[in-house]
Short mmCIF file of C-alpha atoms in Angstrom, two decimals:
data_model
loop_
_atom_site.label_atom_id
_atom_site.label_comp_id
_atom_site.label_asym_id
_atom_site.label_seq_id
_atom_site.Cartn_x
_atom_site.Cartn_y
_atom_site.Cartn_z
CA UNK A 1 13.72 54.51 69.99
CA UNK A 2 17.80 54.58 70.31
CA UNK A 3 16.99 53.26 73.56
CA UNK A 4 15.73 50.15 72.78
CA UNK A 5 18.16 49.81 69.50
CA UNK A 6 21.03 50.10 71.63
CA UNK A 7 19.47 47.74 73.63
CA UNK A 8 19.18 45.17 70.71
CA UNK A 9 22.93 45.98 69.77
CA UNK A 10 23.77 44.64 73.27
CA UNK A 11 21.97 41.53 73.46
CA UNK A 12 23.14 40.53 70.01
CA UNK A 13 26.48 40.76 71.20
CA UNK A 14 26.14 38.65 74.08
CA UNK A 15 23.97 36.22 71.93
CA UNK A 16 27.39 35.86 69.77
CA UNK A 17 29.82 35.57 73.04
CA UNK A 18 27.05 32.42 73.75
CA UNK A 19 26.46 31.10 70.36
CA UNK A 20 30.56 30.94 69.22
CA UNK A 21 31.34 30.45 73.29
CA UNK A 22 34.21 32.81 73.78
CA UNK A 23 34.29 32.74 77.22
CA UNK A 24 34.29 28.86 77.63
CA UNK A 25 38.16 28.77 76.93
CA UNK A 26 38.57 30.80 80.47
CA UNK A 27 36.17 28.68 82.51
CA UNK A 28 38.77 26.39 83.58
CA UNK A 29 41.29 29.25 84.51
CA UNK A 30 39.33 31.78 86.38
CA UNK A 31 36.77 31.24 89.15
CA UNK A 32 34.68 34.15 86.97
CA UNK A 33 34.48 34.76 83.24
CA UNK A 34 32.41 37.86 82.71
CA UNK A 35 30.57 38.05 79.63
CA UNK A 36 29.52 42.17 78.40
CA UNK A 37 27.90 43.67 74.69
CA UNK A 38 28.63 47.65 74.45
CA UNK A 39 26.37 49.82 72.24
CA UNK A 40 27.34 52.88 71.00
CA UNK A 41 25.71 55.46 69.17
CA UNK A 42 27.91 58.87 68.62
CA UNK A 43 28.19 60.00 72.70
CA UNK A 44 26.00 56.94 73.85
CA UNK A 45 26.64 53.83 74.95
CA UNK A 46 24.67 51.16 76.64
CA UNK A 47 26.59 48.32 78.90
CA UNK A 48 24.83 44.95 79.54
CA UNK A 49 26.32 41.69 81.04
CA UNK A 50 25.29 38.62 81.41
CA UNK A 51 24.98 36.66 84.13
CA UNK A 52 25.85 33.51 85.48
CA UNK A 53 21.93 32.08 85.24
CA UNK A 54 22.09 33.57 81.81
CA UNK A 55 20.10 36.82 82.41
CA UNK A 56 21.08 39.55 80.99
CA UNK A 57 21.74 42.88 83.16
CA UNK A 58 21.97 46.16 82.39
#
């Protein structure tokens, strides 16, 4: 279960980074703009990124 809630945690993050387009301001400056949502949950934590295609990766 804290798995997958973690996981949910992530994905909503990156969902905001897309929706309010944080990273857009840095597309013209870098050749890479890498997007991440961290989970954490006391001594847990959960890293996904996502990826140019618009996957996400964990």
């Amino acid at each position: 279960m804290l798995k997958e809630e973690l996981e949910q945690d992530c994905e909503k993050a990156i969902q905001q980074i897309e929706e309010k387009m944080y990273a857009k301001e840095y597309e013209d400056e870098y050749e890479e703009v890498f997007c991440y949502g961290i989970s954490f949950y006391k001594k847990r934590c959960m890293i996904e990124n996502l990826k140019e295609n618009g996957d996400y990766q964990i």
